[in-house]
Coordinates of C-alpha atoms in Angstrom, one line a residue:
M1054 CA 72.5 1.7 -9.1
L1055 CA 71.5 4.6 -11.5
D1056 CA 74.2 6.8 -12.8
H1057 CA 73.8 10.3 -11.5
G1058 CA 74.2 11.8 -15.0
Q1059 CA 71.4 9.7 -16.7
A1060 CA 67.7 10.3 -16.5
P1061 CA 66.0 7.1 -15.3
P1062 CA 62.9 5.9 -16.9
L1063 CA 59.6 7.2 -15.6
T1064 CA 57.4 4.8 -13.7
S1065 CA 53.9 3.9 -14.5
E1066 CA 52.6 5.7 -11.4
P1067 CA 49.8 8.0 -12.5
R1068 CA 50.5 11.7 -12.9
K1069 CA 47.4 12.6 -10.9
A1070 CA 46.4 11.4 -7.5
A1071 CA 42.7 10.7 -6.6
H1072 CA 42.5 14.2 -5.2
P1073 CA 44.5 17.3 -6.4
L1074 CA 45.8 18.1 -3.0
L1075 CA 47.3 14.6 -2.6
R1076 CA 48.8 14.1 -6.0
R1077 CA 52.4 13.0 -5.7
K1078 CA 55.3 13.4 -8.1
P1079 CA 57.1 10.1 -8.8
V1080 CA 60.7 10.0 -7.6
E1081 CA 61.9 8.9 -11.0
Q1082 CA 60.2 11.9 -12.6
L1083 CA 61.9 14.3 -10.1
V1084 CA 65.3 12.8 -10.9
A1085 CA 64.7 12.8 -14.6
E1086 CA 63.9 16.5 -14.6
G1087 CA 67.0 17.3 -12.7
G1088 CA 68.9 20.4 -13.9
Q1089 CA 66.3 21.3 -16.6
G1090 CA 64.9 24.8 -16.6
E1091 CA 63.2 27.2 -19.0
G1092 CA 65.6 27.8 -21.9
G1093 CA 68.6 26.0 -20.4
A1094 CA 70.0 23.6 -17.9
L1095 CA 72.0 23.9 -14.7
K1096 CA 75.6 22.6 -14.9
R1097 CA 77.0 19.7 -12.9
S1098 CA 80.3 21.0 -11.6
L1099 CA 80.3 20.8 -7.8
T1100 CA 82.5 18.3 -5.9
M1101 CA 81.9 16.8 -2.5
W1102 CA 84.3 19.3 -0.9
Q1103 CA 82.5 22.2 -2.5
L1104 CA 79.1 20.9 -1.4
T1105 CA 80.4 20.6 2.1
M1106 CA 81.7 24.2 1.9
I1107 CA 78.3 25.4 0.7
S1108 CA 76.6 23.8 3.8
I1109 CA 79.3 25.2 6.2
G1110 CA 79.1 28.6 4.4
A1111 CA 75.3 28.7 4.9
T1112 CA 75.5 27.6 8.5
L1113 CA 78.6 28.9 10.2
G1114 CA 78.2 32.6 10.8
T1115 CA 75.6 34.8 12.5
G1116 CA 74.7 32.1 14.9
I1117 CA 78.1 32.3 16.7
F1118 CA 79.0 35.9 15.8
V1119 CA 75.7 37.5 16.7
V1120 CA 73.0 35.3 18.1
L1121 CA 75.4 34.0 20.8
G1122 CA 75.2 37.4 22.4
Q1123 CA 71.4 37.1 22.5
A1124 CA 71.2 33.5 23.8
T1125 CA 73.8 33.7 26.6
P1126 CA 71.7 36.1 28.8
I1127 CA 68.9 33.6 28.6
A1128 CA 70.8 30.4 29.3
G1129 CA 73.8 31.7 31.3
P1130 CA 77.1 29.8 31.1
A1131 CA 75.1 26.7 30.0
V1132 CA 74.7 28.3 26.6
F1133 CA 77.0 25.7 25.2
I1134 CA 74.5 23.0 26.4
A1135 CA 71.8 24.9 24.5
F1136 CA 74.1 24.6 21.4
I1137 CA 74.3 20.9 21.9
V1138 CA 70.5 20.5 22.3
A1139 CA 69.9 22.5 19.1
G1140 CA 72.7 20.6 17.4
L1141 CA 71.1 17.3 18.4
T1142 CA 67.8 18.4 16.9
A1143 CA 69.7 19.3 13.7
L1144 CA 71.5 15.9 13.7
F1145 CA 68.3 13.8 13.7
S1146 CA 67.0 15.9 10.8
A1147 CA 70.4 15.8 9.1
L1148 CA 70.3 12.0 9.0
S1149 CA 66.9 12.1 7.3
Y1150 CA 68.1 14.8 4.9
A1151 CA 71.2 12.6 4.1
E1152 CA 69.1 9.6 3.2
L1153 CA 66.6 11.6 1.1
A1154 CA 69.4 13.6 -0.6
G1155 CA 71.1 10.4 -1.7
S1156 CA 67.8 8.9 -3.0
I1157 CA 66.3 12.0 -4.6
P1158 CA 69.2 14.2 -5.6
V1159 CA 67.4 17.3 -6.8
S1160 CA 67.4 21.1 -6.1
G1161 CA 64.1 21.3 -4.2
S1162 CA 65.5 19.9 -0.9
S1163 CA 62.7 19.1 1.5
Y1164 CA 60.1 20.5 -0.8
S1165 CA 60.8 17.8 -3.4
Y1166 CA 61.0 15.1 -0.7
A1167 CA 57.5 16.1 0.5
Y1168 CA 56.2 16.2 -3.1
A1169 CA 57.3 12.6 -3.6
T1170 CA 55.9 11.3 -0.3
M1171 CA 53.1 13.4 1.1
G1172 CA 51.5 15.1 -1.9
E1173 CA 51.3 18.5 -3.5
L1174 CA 49.6 20.5 -0.8
V1175 CA 52.1 19.4 1.9
A1176 CA 55.0 20.0 -0.6
W1177 CA 53.7 23.5 -1.2
I1178 CA 53.5 24.2 2.5
C1179 CA 57.1 22.8 3.0
G1180 CA 58.3 24.9 0.1
W1181 CA 56.7 28.0 1.5
C1182 CA 58.4 27.3 4.8
L1183 CA 61.7 27.1 3.0
V1184 CA 61.1 30.5 1.4
L1185 CA 60.7 31.7 5.0
E1186 CA 63.8 29.7 6.2
Y1187 CA 66.2 30.8 3.4
G1188 CA 64.9 34.1 2.3
V1189 CA 64.3 35.6 5.7
S1190 CA 67.4 34.1 7.3
V1191 CA 69.4 35.9 4.6
A1192 CA 68.0 39.2 5.8
A1193 CA 68.7 38.3 9.5
V1194 CA 72.3 37.4 8.7
A1195 CA 72.8 40.5 6.6
V1196 CA 71.7 42.6 9.6
G1197 CA 74.5 41.0 11.7
W1198 CA 77.0 41.8 8.9
G1199 CA 76.3 45.5 9.3
Q1200 CA 77.0 45.4 13.0
Y1201 CA 80.5 43.9 12.5
L1202 CA 81.2 46.3 9.7
N1203 CA 80.7 49.2 12.1
E1204 CA 83.0 47.4 14.6
F1205 CA 85.7 47.1 12.0
L1206 CA 85.4 50.7 10.8
D1207 CA 85.5 52.0 14.4
G1208 CA 88.7 50.1 15.1
T1209 CA 90.5 51.1 11.9
I1210 CA 89.5 54.7 11.0
G1211 CA 87.5 55.7 14.0
Y1212 CA 84.3 56.1 12.0
T1213 CA 81.0 54.3 12.1
I1214 CA 78.0 54.4 9.8
P1215 CA 75.4 56.7 11.5
Q1216 CA 72.6 54.7 13.2
G1217 CA 70.0 56.2 10.9
F1218 CA 71.6 54.3 8.0
S1219 CA 72.9 51.2 9.9
A1220 CA 69.8 50.1 11.8
P1221 CA 66.3 49.2 10.6
L1222 CA 63.0 50.8 11.6
G1223 CA 62.2 50.1 15.2
E1224 CA 65.8 50.0 16.3
G1225 CA 66.6 53.7 16.1
G1226 CA 67.3 53.9 12.4
Y1227 CA 65.6 54.3 9.0
I1228 CA 67.4 51.8 6.8
N1229 CA 70.2 49.2 7.4
L1230 CA 72.2 50.2 4.3
P1231 CA 75.2 47.8 5.0
A1232 CA 72.7 44.8 5.1
L1233 CA 71.3 45.8 1.7
V1234 CA 74.8 46.3 0.2
V1235 CA 76.1 42.8 1.2
V1236 CA 73.0 41.1 -0.3
L1237 CA 73.5 42.9 -3.6
L1238 CA 77.2 42.2 -3.6
C1239 CA 76.5 38.5 -3.2
M1240 CA 74.0 38.7 -6.0
V1241 CA 76.7 39.9 -8.4
F1242 CA 78.9 36.9 -7.6
L1243 CA 76.0 34.4 -7.8
L1244 CA 75.2 35.5 -11.3
R1245 CA 78.7 34.3 -12.4
G1246 CA 77.8 30.6 -12.2
A1247 CA 77.7 27.8 -9.7
K1248 CA 81.4 26.7 -10.1
E1249 CA 82.8 30.2 -9.7
S1250 CA 80.4 30.9 -6.8
A1251 CA 81.6 27.7 -5.1
R1252 CA 85.2 28.8 -5.3
I1253 CA 84.4 32.2 -3.8
N1254 CA 82.4 30.5 -1.0
S1255 CA 85.2 28.1 -0.2
I1256 CA 87.7 30.9 0.3
M1257 CA 85.3 32.8 2.6
V1258 CA 84.6 29.6 4.6
A1259 CA 88.3 29.1 5.1
V1260 CA 88.7 32.7 6.4
K1261 CA 85.9 32.3 9.0
I1262 CA 87.2 29.0 10.3
V1263 CA 90.6 30.5 10.8
T1264 CA 89.0 33.5 12.5
L1265 CA 87.2 31.4 15.0
A1266 CA 90.3 29.3 15.7
V1267 CA 92.2 32.6 16.5
F1268 CA 89.4 33.6 18.8
C1269 CA 89.6 30.3 20.7
V1270 CA 93.3 30.6 21.2
I1271 CA 93.2 34.2 22.4
G1272 CA 90.0 33.8 24.4
F1273 CA 91.4 30.7 26.2
M1274 CA 94.0 32.9 27.9
G1275 CA 91.2 34.9 29.5
I1276 CA 89.1 32.1 30.9
K1277 CA 88.2 32.3 34.6
A1278 CA 86.7 29.2 36.2
G1279 CA 84.3 31.4 38.2
N1280 CA 82.5 32.4 35.1
Y1281 CA 81.1 28.9 34.7
T1282 CA 79.3 28.9 38.0
P1283 CA 76.5 28.6 38.5
L1284 CA 76.2 26.7 35.3
A1285 CA 72.4 27.2 34.8
P1286 CA 71.5 30.3 36.9
L1287 CA 68.1 30.7 35.2
G1288 CA 67.1 27.0 35.3
V1289 CA 66.8 24.1 32.8
T1290 CA 63.8 25.7 31.1
A1291 CA 66.0 28.7 30.1
I1292 CA 68.4 26.3 28.4
S1293 CA 65.6 24.9 26.2
T1294 CA 64.4 28.4 25.4
A1295 CA 67.9 29.4 24.4
A1296 CA 68.2 26.2 22.3
S1297 CA 65.1 27.1 20.3
M1298 CA 66.7 30.5 19.6
L1299 CA 70.1 28.9 18.8
F1300 CA 68.5 26.5 16.3
F1301 CA 68.8 29.5 14.0
S1302 CA 72.5 28.9 14.1
Y1303 CA 72.1 25.5 12.4
I1304 CA 69.9 26.6 9.6
G1305 CA 71.8 26.0 6.4
F1306 CA 73.4 22.6 6.9
D1307 CA 70.8 21.3 4.4
A1308 CA 72.1 23.8 1.8
A1309 CA 74.0 21.0 0.0
S1310 CA 70.8 19.3 -0.7
T1311 CA 69.7 22.3 -2.8
A1312 CA 72.7 21.7 -5.1
G1313 CA 71.6 18.3 -6.0
E1314 CA 71.3 19.2 -9.7
E1315 CA 74.7 20.8 -9.9
A1316 CA 76.7 18.1 -8.1
K1317 CA 79.0 15.8 -10.0
N1318 CA 78.1 12.7 -8.0
P1319 CA 75.0 13.7 -6.0
K1320 CA 73.9 10.3 -4.7
K1321 CA 77.2 9.8 -2.8
D1322 CA 78.4 13.3 -2.2
L1323 CA 75.2 14.9 -0.9
P1324 CA 74.9 12.7 2.2
R1325 CA 78.6 13.0 3.0
A1326 CA 78.5 16.8 2.6
I1327 CA 75.5 17.2 4.9
M1328 CA 76.9 15.0 7.7
L1329 CA 80.4 16.4 7.5
S1330 CA 79.3 20.0 7.5
L1331 CA 77.1 19.5 10.5
A1332 CA 79.9 17.8 12.5
I1333 CA 82.3 20.6 11.8
V1334 CA 79.8 23.4 12.6
T1335 CA 78.7 21.8 15.9
A1336 CA 82.2 21.3 17.1
L1337 CA 83.1 24.9 16.4
Y1338 CA 80.0 26.3 18.0
C1339 CA 80.4 24.4 21.2
L1340 CA 84.1 25.2 21.5
V1341 CA 83.6 28.9 20.8
A1342 CA 80.7 29.1 23.2
L1343 CA 82.7 27.4 26.0
V1344 CA 85.6 29.9 25.5
A1345 CA 83.3 32.9 25.3
V1346 CA 81.4 32.3 28.5
G1347 CA 84.7 31.4 30.3
A1348 CA 86.3 34.7 29.2
M1349 CA 83.5 37.0 30.0
P1350 CA 80.8 36.9 32.7
W1351 CA 77.5 35.8 31.1
Q1352 CA 75.7 38.9 32.5
E1353 CA 77.9 41.2 30.2
F1354 CA 76.6 39.6 27.0
E1355 CA 73.3 41.5 27.4
G1356 CA 73.0 44.1 24.6
S1357 CA 76.2 43.1 22.9
E1358 CA 75.9 42.3 19.2
A1359 CA 79.6 42.1 18.3
T1360 CA 80.2 39.8 21.3
L1361 CA 83.4 38.0 20.1
A1362 CA 85.1 41.1 19.1
K1363 CA 84.4 42.6 22.6
I1364 CA 85.8 39.5 24.3
M1365 CA 89.0 39.7 22.2
E1366 CA 89.5 43.3 23.2
N1367 CA 88.8 42.6 26.9
V1368 CA 91.3 39.7 27.0
T1369 CA 94.2 41.4 25.2
G1370 CA 93.6 44.9 26.3
H1371 CA 94.2 46.0 22.7
A1372 CA 91.7 47.0 20.0
Y1373 CA 93.9 45.3 17.3
W1374 CA 92.6 41.8 17.9
S1375 CA 89.0 42.9 18.0
V1376 CA 89.5 44.5 14.6
V1377 CA 91.0 41.3 13.2
L1378 CA 88.0 39.3 14.5
A1379 CA 85.5 41.9 13.1
A1380 CA 87.2 41.6 9.7
G1381 CA 86.9 37.8 9.9
A1382 CA 83.3 38.2 10.9
I1383 CA 82.6 40.4 7.9
V1384 CA 83.8 37.7 5.6
A1385 CA 82.1 34.9 7.6
I1386 CA 78.7 36.5 7.7
A1387 CA 79.0 37.4 4.0
S1388 CA 79.6 33.8 3.2
V1389 CA 76.3 32.8 5.0
V1390 CA 74.4 35.4 3.0
F1391 CA 76.1 34.1 -0.2
A1392 CA 75.4 30.4 0.4
V1393 CA 71.8 30.8 1.7
L1394 CA 70.9 33.0 -1.3
Y1395 CA 72.2 30.2 -3.5
G1396 CA 69.9 27.7 -1.7
Q1397 CA 66.9 29.9 -1.9
T1398 CA 67.2 30.4 -5.7
R1399 CA 67.5 26.7 -6.3
I1400 CA 64.4 25.9 -4.2
L1401 CA 62.3 28.4 -6.1
F1402 CA 63.8 27.0 -9.3
A1403 CA 62.4 23.6 -8.4
M1404 CA 59.0 25.0 -7.4
S1405 CA 58.8 27.0 -10.6
R1406 CA 59.7 24.0 -12.8
D1407 CA 56.7 22.1 -11.1
G1408 CA 54.4 25.0 -12.1
L1409 CA 53.8 26.2 -8.5
M1410 CA 55.8 29.4 -9.0
P1411 CA 55.9 31.7 -12.1
K1412 CA 58.1 30.3 -14.9
A1413 CA 60.6 33.2 -14.5
F1414 CA 62.1 31.5 -11.5
A1415 CA 63.0 28.5 -13.6
K1416 CA 64.5 30.4 -16.5
V1417 CA 68.2 29.5 -16.9
D1418 CA 70.8 31.7 -18.5
P1419 CA 72.5 29.6 -21.3
K1420 CA 75.9 31.2 -20.8
T1421 CA 76.3 31.0 -17.0
G1422 CA 73.9 28.1 -16.3
T1423 CA 72.3 30.1 -13.5
P1424 CA 68.7 31.1 -12.9
R1425 CA 69.4 34.8 -13.5
V1426 CA 66.0 36.4 -13.1
N1427 CA 65.3 34.2 -10.1
T1428 CA 68.6 35.3 -8.5
I1429 CA 67.9 39.0 -9.0
I1430 CA 64.3 38.8 -7.7
V1431 CA 65.4 36.9 -4.6
C1432 CA 68.3 39.1 -3.8
V1433 CA 66.4 42.4 -4.1
F1434 CA 63.6 41.0 -1.9
C1435 CA 65.9 39.7 0.8
G1436 CA 68.0 42.9 0.6
L1437 CA 64.9 45.0 1.3
L1438 CA 63.9 42.8 4.3
A1439 CA 67.4 43.2 5.7
A1440 CA 67.2 46.9 5.3
F1441 CA 64.0 47.5 7.2
I1442 CA 63.3 44.5 9.6
P1443 CA 65.0 44.0 13.0
L1444 CA 67.2 41.0 13.6
G1445 CA 65.4 39.4 16.5
E1446 CA 62.1 39.0 14.8
L1447 CA 63.8 37.7 11.6
A1448 CA 65.7 35.0 13.6
N1449 CA 62.6 33.7 15.4
A1450 CA 60.5 33.6 12.2
T1451 CA 63.3 31.8 10.4
S1452 CA 63.6 29.2 13.2
I1453 CA 59.9 28.3 13.2
G1454 CA 59.8 27.9 9.5
T1455 CA 62.9 25.7 9.5
L1456 CA 61.7 23.5 12.3
F1457 CA 58.4 22.9 10.5
A1458 CA 60.2 21.9 7.3
F1459 CA 62.7 19.7 9.1
G1460 CA 59.8 17.9 10.9
L1461 CA 58.3 17.1 7.5
V1462 CA 61.6 15.7 6.2
N1463 CA 61.6 13.3 9.2
I1464 CA 58.1 12.2 8.3
A1465 CA 59.0 11.9 4.6
V1466 CA 61.9 9.5 5.1
V1467 CA 59.6 7.2 7.1
I1468 CA 56.9 7.3 4.3
L1469 CA 59.4 6.6 1.5
R1470 CA 61.0 3.7 3.4
Y1471 CA 57.6 2.0 3.5
T1472 CA 56.2 3.0 0.2
R1473 CA 59.4 2.5 -1.8
P1474 CA 61.5 -0.1 0.0
E1475 CA 63.1 -1.3 -3.2
M1476 CA 64.9 2.1 -3.9
N1477 CA 68.6 2.0 -4.0
R1478 CA 69.7 4.2 -1.0
T1479 CA 73.3 5.4 -0.8
F1480 CA 72.8 6.4 2.8
K1481 CA 70.3 5.0 5.4
V1482 CA 69.2 6.5 8.6
M1483 CA 70.5 4.5 11.5
L1484 CA 68.1 3.0 14.1
F1485 CA 65.1 3.5 11.8
P1486 CA 62.4 4.4 12.5
V1487 CA 63.4 5.7 16.0
T1488 CA 65.8 8.3 14.7
P1489 CA 63.4 10.2 12.4
I1490 CA 60.6 10.0 15.0
L1491 CA 62.9 11.6 17.5
G1492 CA 63.9 14.2 14.9
F1493 CA 60.2 15.1 14.4
L1494 CA 59.6 15.3 18.2
F1495 CA 62.6 17.4 18.8
C1496 CA 61.5 19.9 16.1
A1497 CA 58.0 20.0 17.5
Y1498 CA 59.3 20.6 21.1
L1499 CA 61.6 23.5 20.0
M1500 CA 58.7 25.0 18.1
T1501 CA 56.6 25.1 21.3
E1502 CA 59.5 27.1 23.0
L1503 CA 59.2 30.0 20.6
P1504 CA 57.2 33.1 21.7
G1505 CA 53.6 33.6 20.8
I1506 CA 54.3 36.5 18.4
T1507 CA 56.5 34.2 16.4
W1508 CA 53.6 31.7 16.1
L1509 CA 51.3 34.6 15.0
V1510 CA 53.8 35.6 12.3
F1511 CA 54.1 32.0 11.2
G1512 CA 50.3 31.6 11.0
G1513 CA 50.0 34.7 8.9
W1514 CA 52.8 33.5 6.6
M1515 CA 51.1 30.1 6.2
A1516 CA 47.8 31.8 5.5
V1517 CA 49.3 33.9 2.7
G1518 CA 51.0 30.8 1.3
L1519 CA 47.7 28.9 1.2
V1520 CA 46.0 31.7 -0.6
I1521 CA 48.7 31.8 -3.2
Y1522 CA 48.5 28.1 -3.7
F1523 CA 44.7 27.9 -4.1
L1524 CA 44.6 30.9 -6.4
Y1525 CA 47.7 30.1 -8.5
G1526 CA 49.6 26.8 -7.9
I1527 CA 46.8 24.3 -7.7
R1528 CA 45.7 25.1 -11.3
R1529 CA 49.1 25.7 -12.8
S1530 CA 50.8 22.7 -11.3
R1531 CA 52.4 20.5 -14.1
L1532 CA 50.8 17.5 -12.5
A1533 CA 47.4 19.2 -12.9
T1534 CA 48.0 20.3 -16.5
A1535 CA 50.0 17.3 -17.6
E1536 CA 52.4 19.8 -19.2
P1537 CA 55.7 18.1 -20.1
T1538 CA 59.0 19.5 -18.8
T1539 CA 62.0 19.9 -21.0
A1540 CA 63.4 16.7 -19.4
E1541 CA 60.5 14.5 -20.3
P1542 CA 60.3 12.8 -23.7
A1543 CA 57.0 13.1 -25.5
A1544 CA 56.6 9.4 -25.4
A1545 CA 56.4 9.5 -21.6
E1546 CA 53.2 11.4 -21.8
K1547 CA 50.5 8.7 -22.1

C-alpha cells in the first residue's frame, strides 16, 4: 500500500488518448500531483474528525432549517419519508465516493474520478456540474442565513432588516445584503489556512448539532398524534417530488473528498469521514422532521422560511426559545456556507492545475498554504449570486447539477473496478456492481422529478460549459500540451 505522503511512480499509460475528448489522466499521475499548485503547495493538516466535520458542516444546515418548510406542504407529514428516500439516494452515491476517495485521494472529487475513468470531456462536464453544485448552493444557503438573522434580530431588539435589503430581486427586494455579508465573512476565515478553517468549522458544527438537539427536546413536548394523519395526503408521487427537492439537503457530504490533498491520512480517513458524516446527518434530518410535523400541522408550513423557530415559539408560548434556535441557525447555516466554499475552491484548484481553468485558480499562497486568488474570486461570485437570486431557483438548480455529478461517480467506480482491478482499495462498495447501478438509477429518477424550468436552466448551464471547454480547456489541457506540473519530475516526460 502506498504511503499517502509519497508520490507514486507514474505509469507508462500514454498521456494522450486516441481522441482528445477521451484522453484520461492516469490515477498515479493524479495522486503524484496532489497538493501541488502554482507557486506553492497545500498543507496536509486535517484529521479524520476534522474531515468528518467538514462534510457535516457542508451538509447539515439549510436543508433542515429552511428547505423543510418548502418540502412539507408538498409531501405532508410523510416529509420524513422523503428525507429517507433522498438519503438513500445519497447513500448509494456515498459508497461510491468512499471507494474512489480512498483510491484517488485528491482535491478534485468526482471531477478527478471522471478524469481517470471516462476521459477529459466527461471530466469537464462533471467539474462544471460541481461548480453549479458548490458555487450555487453556497448562494442558496446564504439566502436562508439572512432569513434567520431577521428572526433573531426581531426577537432580541425588535428590528428587522428592511425587505429591500434582505430579499433578492423577484421576492420584493433589491439586494439580499445579509447573504452577501455571510459569504464575505467566510472568505476572511478561509484565507487563514486549512487547519485554522477546520477548527472554526468544528466549533460551528458542534453549535448546530446542539441547537437541533434542543429543538427535538422542546418540540417533542408539542407533538400531537393527529398531525401525522393522513400520512401522505397528497399521494406517493408527492413524496418523490419532495425527495427530489430535499436532495438539496444532502449536498455536501462529499465535501471531505475535496480535502484529499490536505488530509493527513487520506486513503483511510476520507472513506470513513464520508460515511460517518452521512449517517449523522441522515439521523438528525429524520428526527427533526418527525418532531416538526408532529408539533405543527403540515398545512401551516406553507410560506414559513424560519420554520423551526416558529415551532419552538408555538410549543413554548415564549419568543425566547425561537430566538435561541434562530441564533443556532445563524451559526449552522454559516458553517454550511463556510464548508461548501472550501470545497468549491479545491475543485477549481484541481481543474486549474489540469489546465482546464486559468492558472490563477491553482496559485497557492506560500504563507497560508491556501489558493488565495481562487478563494477571493469564488466568494465574490457566490456572494453576488446570493444577493440577487431567489432561494427556490437556486436550490433546484443545485440539486440537478449534484444528481448528475453523483450519477457519474457511480459509473466511475464501476469502470475503475474493471479497468484497474489490481488497485489497492482501502474501501470497497458492498454488493458490487448492484449498489453503484442503483445509485445511478436513483439519481436519474430524482432528476426526472425536478420541474421543466430547472432542466432548461441546467441545459443552458451545460451549453455555456461546453462552449468554454471547446474555446479554452481542450487546447490548454496539460494532457494536450504535455506541460509538466510542479509535481512531475522532468524524467517522467518521455
